[in-house]
Amino acid sequence: MDINFTAEEAAFRDEVRAFLKDKLPEDISRKVKEHKRLGKEDTIRWQKILNEQGWLALHWPKEHGGTGWSPIQKHIFEEECAEAGAPTVLPFGVNMVAPVIIKFGTQEQKDYYLPRILKSEDWWCQGYSEPGAGSDLASLKTRAVREGDHYVVNGQKTWTTLGQHADMIFCLVRTDPDAKKQEGISFLLIDMNTPGITVRPLITLDGEHEVNEVFFDDVKVPVENLVGEENKGWTCAKYLLTFERTGIAGVGQSKAALAHLKQVAAQQISNGRPLIEDPHFRRRLADVEMELMSLEMTNLRTVAAAEAGGVPGAESSFLKIMGTELRQEITHLFRTAAGPYALPFLNEALHDDFDGNYVGPEFAASVSARYFNFRKLSIFGGSNEIQKNIISKMILGL
Amino acid sequence: MDFKLSDEQRMLEETVGRLVRDTYTFEVRNKSLESEQGFSADVWQQFAELGLLGVPFSEEAGGFNGGGAELMVVAEGFGRGLVVEPYLATVVLCGTLVDKLGSDQQKEALVPAIIGGETRLSLALYEPNGRYEHNRVTTSAKKDGEGYVLNGEKAVVINGDSADQLVVIARTSGAEDDRAGLSAFLVDGNAAGVSRRGYPTIDGLRAAEVVLKDVKVGADALLGAEGQAIDALEDSLALGLVALCAEASGAMEVACDQTLEYIKERQQFGVPIGKFQALQHRMVEMRMELEKVRSITMLAACSLNESRELRDKRLAAAKAQVGKSGRRVAEEAIQLFGGMGMMEETPISHYAKRIVMIDHHLGDSEYHYGRLESLLDVE
Ligand SMILES: Cc1cc2nc3c(=O)[nH]c(=O)nc-3n(C[C@H](O)[C@H](O)[C@H](O)COP(=O)(O)OP(=O)(O)OC[C@H]3O[C@@H](n4cnc5c(N)ncnc54)[C@H](O)[C@@H]3O)c2cc1C
Ligand SMILES: Cc1cc2nc3c(=O)[nH]c(=O)nc-3n(C[C@H](O)[C@H](O)[C@H](O)COP(=O)(O)OP(=O)(O)OC[C@H]3O[C@@H](n4cnc5c(N)ncnc54)[C@H](O)[C@@H]3O)c2cc1C
């Protein structure tokens, strides 16, 4: 057993570091590190830089323009990106719909969409959830009826992340209402500019416009936009959901956040001394550090198993739960570190063009909003309860 | 022992309960939040008419002569309705401080005006680098002829932006964290040299950063004896802690009720999600946290006349418990609501925010654990 990275892996890390040092725009990483809300342009600018390097599509096979990296390499890359303050790549196009197109799509779909995704020409969003179908995704009701060479779609999607910017949405729709729940669902790619689509903002509890409702009213979608077979969309959906996601543990994000938290705690004064010297706060930091070590090794074990050919299936549920809980705990500690200055809520100060005065220390401006926003981590992408159900069924055999 | 409310206490409870149920709807509250001062002057007037603004004051002054239990009953009701009016600032913290420290003249000038809803005050106590330590005060008050000159900065003064008068805690002598040497001054909110920067807080209140620059006040601005405000200040803070714990208790009760209702109704996988044992047990745990908070709040509310040390120990325990249990209930409530819990339009998100943020008012659970530790052996 050797828990150290190999010489090649270490060299790869150096290469990634050098690239980030060289190419990650200062202004963008500053925003990320200061927890400012990023604009669409920031994300796209960074994705274009990554694409020029050939490092955007981590999980694609090389022949389609992917990196062809090993799981360990992806892990190293994601960790370095998080530490450097790189924005997260918008997952919906690159990491979600593209693998589905690669596996189930037609040649035309591959030829058309994949290059556009690499060049960030389309902003994708995910139309899975509906008001009545969250955890129980298969109970979705949005209808698609085939009429000649197109489908007519009616229904509603909700909690659509960043749908306000989207050019394209990938949707699960019901094409056979008489079939059993999981059957009769199809996977459709829909142009957001099609007549009949309305996007309504939903504001989250931190005052942010991050999610939307999307309404479909007699929306005509060409049949060429069906991915895979009609009524077999659940296969695509499952493939997408269980798709190997090395970043799910968020180790890099937690490391970066913890480092920032320590820095903040060294500057804050409590009882006449730096907060980081306060035995209680220090104990909490130690606890997070310990959990992070355990998580990181669990993540690496999972990644290494995947490298050796095992498929990380239900194991990624462990990572989702551990990782999200840790990230949430860190936001709690940030809030604690801010003390009474966790209270002021200057929504405008969270935007990157803010040039006014902060109330209290600058770091404090975002702590409560982020704490509340991060409650989402244990809800979306399959809630932590659903992950536990998966573990008890798939791993424990209960 | 008798845990029942007296007739008078029950009457108070019913008054607040009716008000919150019948008129203080979520929509009304949200509308108040949009106003410049962040609350409704009409509702404030209603409080006055119902006698709520007089709860802690003596009957001679026109008040209700209420103690911790009465305050608890009122604040719990406010917590259920997520009331945003400046009751804590005006009545509980400042009103009682004026009542305790003020001269007859000062009291005559202020107490009836507070009870009648005509004057609102805010306590300018904490400072930018002082966190929650109420005796860490560097704002100075220097003798200037008959009066004083005040200089300093005050942090997160709740409702400080719209208060008619500020009760400023300033140092007339002593080192930065000495208990002796603290004095309380009445300062007009618009006095020359006072600048206030108002802003919303994430839990739906308003607060201000206050800068005092060569603010001149007369001798009549000093409340009580020079340099000896600390005991009365701590008495008022004790009342404030009771009010906050009770408010949290009321808000947690509603959060538990709404979550319970939701999980009974929300269908996934063909059944109400409340049928899943994983959620049932968590709902049960939320209820246990609520029961703990109810109990320890009662303990705190009924301990105001105990020795200072015992009182402070119980108050610290109560606020620490509220911080710990409140966080748990708020986080679980959002989680069990799923995506709906994250939405601004869902009331539960506002309950969750207030419950969590109560931890940042008058000392968080870390701070109060510290106090509790230092008083661990007090019987
Ligand atoms: C910020 C945010 C962004 C999102 N972005 C998108 C997006 O881009 N596209 C998209 O399609 N969706 C998105 N979602 C939706 C997300 O996937 C759903 O919120 C999630 O699947 C949970 O569904 P729900 O909210 O309906 O909760 P419910 O399914 O109603 O669940 C409520 C609670 O019950 C629990 N529960 C449910 N079933 C069980 C069970 N069998 N056993 C135990 N507990 C159970 C849940 O864990 C949860 O705690 C987003 C959500 C949020 C909050
Ligand atoms: C020290 C000791 C002294 C005792 N003295 C006496 C005595 O004097 N007289 C007497 O009659 N008995 C006595 N008992 C027995 C005691 O009442 C049982 O142990 C108890 O009822 C639990 O039953 P069990 O041990 O069979 O556990 P089980 O019923 O097998 O339960 C095992 C686990 O499953 C959980 N579980 C069971 N059903 C559910 C459910 N529906 N949902 C969720 N979880 C569930 C339980 O909580 C427990 O964690 C004693 C037990 C001990 C340990």
mmCIF file of N, CA, C and O in Angstrom, chain A residues 195-221:
data_model
loop_
_atom_site.group_PDB
_atom_site.id
_atom_site.type_symbol
_atom_site.label_atom_id
_atom_site.label_comp_id
_atom_site.label_asym_id
_atom_site.label_seq_id
_atom_site.Cartn_x
_atom_site.Cartn_y
_atom_site.Cartn_z
ATOM 1 N N PRO A 195 -41.330 28.607 -29.662
ATOM 2 C CA PRO A 195 -42.561 29.242 -29.153
ATOM 3 C C PRO A 195 -43.299 28.302 -28.203
ATOM 4 O O PRO A 195 -43.311 27.089 -28.412
ATOM 5 N N GLY A 196 -43.881 28.898 -27.158
ATOM 6 C CA GLY A 196 -44.635 28.099 -26.194
ATOM 7 C C GLY A 196 -43.877 27.823 -24.906
ATOM 8 O O GLY A 196 -44.444 27.278 -23.964
ATOM 9 N N ILE A 197 -42.605 28.218 -24.870
ATOM 10 C CA ILE A 197 -41.827 28.014 -23.629
ATOM 11 C C ILE A 197 -41.776 29.314 -22.833
ATOM 12 O O ILE A 197 -41.452 30.365 -23.368
ATOM 13 N N THR A 198 -42.141 29.214 -21.578
ATOM 14 C CA THR A 198 -42.051 30.381 -20.691
ATOM 15 C C THR A 198 -41.169 30.029 -19.498
ATOM 16 O O THR A 198 -41.329 28.957 -18.916
ATOM 17 N N VAL A 199 -40.272 30.936 -19.197
ATOM 18 C CA VAL A 199 -39.394 30.727 -18.040
ATOM 19 C C VAL A 199 -39.772 31.749 -16.970
ATOM 20 O O VAL A 199 -39.813 32.942 -17.235
ATOM 21 N N ARG A 200 -40.074 31.241 -15.798
ATOM 22 C CA ARG A 200 -40.418 32.153 -14.706
ATOM 23 C C ARG A 200 -39.385 31.996 -13.587
ATOM 24 O O ARG A 200 -39.098 30.877 -13.170
ATOM 25 N N PRO A 201 -38.824 33.121 -13.122
ATOM 26 C CA PRO A 201 -37.810 33.000 -12.068
ATOM 27 C C PRO A 201 -38.387 32.499 -10.747
ATOM 28 O O PRO A 201 -39.523 32.834 -10.391
ATOM 29 N N LEU A 202 -37.605 31.717 -10.042
ATOM 30 C CA LEU A 202 -37.917 31.367 -8.662
ATOM 31 C C LEU A 202 -36.781 31.958 -7.838
ATOM 32 O O LEU A 202 -35.613 31.804 -8.195
ATOM 33 N N ILE A 203 -37.128 32.617 -6.752
ATOM 34 C CA ILE A 203 -36.084 33.208 -5.924
ATOM 35 C C ILE A 203 -35.866 32.295 -4.722
ATOM 36 O O ILE A 203 -36.819 31.870 -4.071
ATOM 37 N N THR A 204 -34.606 31.991 -4.466
ATOM 38 C CA THR A 204 -34.317 31.136 -3.319
ATOM 39 C C THR A 204 -34.200 31.979 -2.053
ATOM 40 O O THR A 204 -34.166 33.211 -2.105
ATOM 41 N N LEU A 205 -34.128 31.308 -0.922
ATOM 42 C CA LEU A 205 -34.211 31.992 0.364
ATOM 43 C C LEU A 205 -33.062 32.955 0.627
ATOM 44 O O LEU A 205 -33.155 33.799 1.500
ATOM 45 N N ASP A 206 -32.008 32.860 -0.184
ATOM 46 C CA ASP A 206 -30.893 33.785 -0.026
ATOM 47 C C ASP A 206 -31.023 34.952 -1.006
ATOM 48 O O ASP A 206 -30.060 35.697 -1.216
ATOM 49 N N GLY A 207 -32.205 35.092 -1.582
ATOM 50 C CA GLY A 207 -32.440 36.244 -2.444
ATOM 51 C C GLY A 207 -31.886 36.088 -3.847
ATOM 52 O O GLY A 207 -31.864 37.041 -4.621
ATOM 53 N N GLU A 208 -31.446 34.882 -4.192
ATOM 54 C CA GLU A 208 -30.788 34.685 -5.476
ATOM 55 C C GLU A 208 -31.750 34.151 -6.534
ATOM 56 O O GLU A 208 -32.676 33.398 -6.230
ATOM 57 N N HIS A 209 -31.530 34.556 -7.776
ATOM 58 C CA HIS A 209 -32.265 33.973 -8.896
ATOM 59 C C HIS A 209 -31.368 32.920 -9.514
ATOM 60 O O HIS A 209 -30.532 33.224 -10.349
ATOM 61 N N GLU A 210 -31.529 31.708 -9.057
ATOM 62 C CA GLU A 210 -30.671 30.618 -9.493
ATOM 63 C C GLU A 210 -31.504 29.532 -10.167
ATOM 64 O O GLU A 210 -31.036 28.809 -11.027
ATOM 65 N N VAL A 211 -32.757 29.445 -9.774
ATOM 66 C CA VAL A 211 -33.632 28.408 -10.338
ATOM 67 C C VAL A 211 -34.871 29.040 -10.960
ATOM 68 O O VAL A 211 -35.174 30.216 -10.718
ATOM 69 N N ASN A 212 -35.557 28.231 -11.762
ATOM 70 C CA ASN A 212 -36.690 28.734 -12.547
ATOM 71 C C ASN A 212 -37.758 27.669 -12.681
ATOM 72 O O ASN A 212 -37.492 26.477 -12.506
ATOM 73 N N GLU A 213 -38.929 28.149 -13.051
ATOM 74 C CA GLU A 213 -39.962 27.244 -13.533
ATOM 75 C C GLU A 213 -39.969 27.357 -15.047
ATOM 76 O O GLU A 213 -39.823 28.459 -15.576
ATOM 77 N N VAL A 214 -40.157 26.246 -15.717
ATOM 78 C CA VAL A 214 -40.229 26.280 -17.177
ATOM 79 C C VAL A 214 -41.555 25.656 -17.606
ATOM 80 O O VAL A 214 -41.857 24.513 -17.233
ATOM 81 N N PHE A 215 -42.337 26.448 -18.336
ATOM 82 C CA PHE A 215 -43.658 25.984 -18.777
ATOM 83 C C PHE A 215 -43.622 25.659 -20.266
ATOM 84 O O PHE A 215 -43.035 26.406 -21.052
ATOM 85 N N PHE A 216 -44.269 24.568 -20.630
ATOM 86 C CA PHE A 216 -44.358 24.155 -22.035
ATOM 87 C C PHE A 216 -45.818 24.161 -22.455
ATOM 88 O O PHE A 216 -46.638 23.465 -21.863
ATOM 89 N N ASP A 217 -46.094 24.968 -23.462
ATOM 90 C CA ASP A 217 -47.463 25.091 -23.911
ATOM 91 C C ASP A 217 -47.487 24.824 -25.423
ATOM 92 O O ASP A 217 -47.086 25.682 -26.211
ATOM 93 N N ASP A 218 -47.879 23.613 -25.797
ATOM 94 C CA ASP A 218 -47.887 23.202 -27.206
ATOM 95 C C ASP A 218 -46.551 23.501 -27.896
ATOM 96 O O ASP A 218 -46.508 24.114 -28.966
ATOM 97 N N VAL A 219 -45.497 23.040 -27.290
ATOM 98 C CA VAL A 219 -44.158 23.300 -27.827
ATOM 99 C C VAL A 219 -43.800 22.203 -28.839
ATOM 100 O O VAL A 219 -43.869 21.013 -28.522
ATOM 101 N N LYS A 220 -43.462 22.639 -30.035
ATOM 102 C CA LYS A 220 -43.149 21.669 -31.097
ATOM 103 C C LYS A 220 -41.659 21.348 -31.095
ATOM 104 O O LYS A 220 -40.819 22.236 -31.249
ATOM 105 N N VAL A 221 -41.362 20.059 -30.927
ATOM 106 C CA VAL A 221 -39.959 19.633 -30.894
ATOM 107 C C VAL A 221 -39.735 18.608 -32.015
ATOM 108 O O VAL A 221 -40.445 17.591 -32.070
#
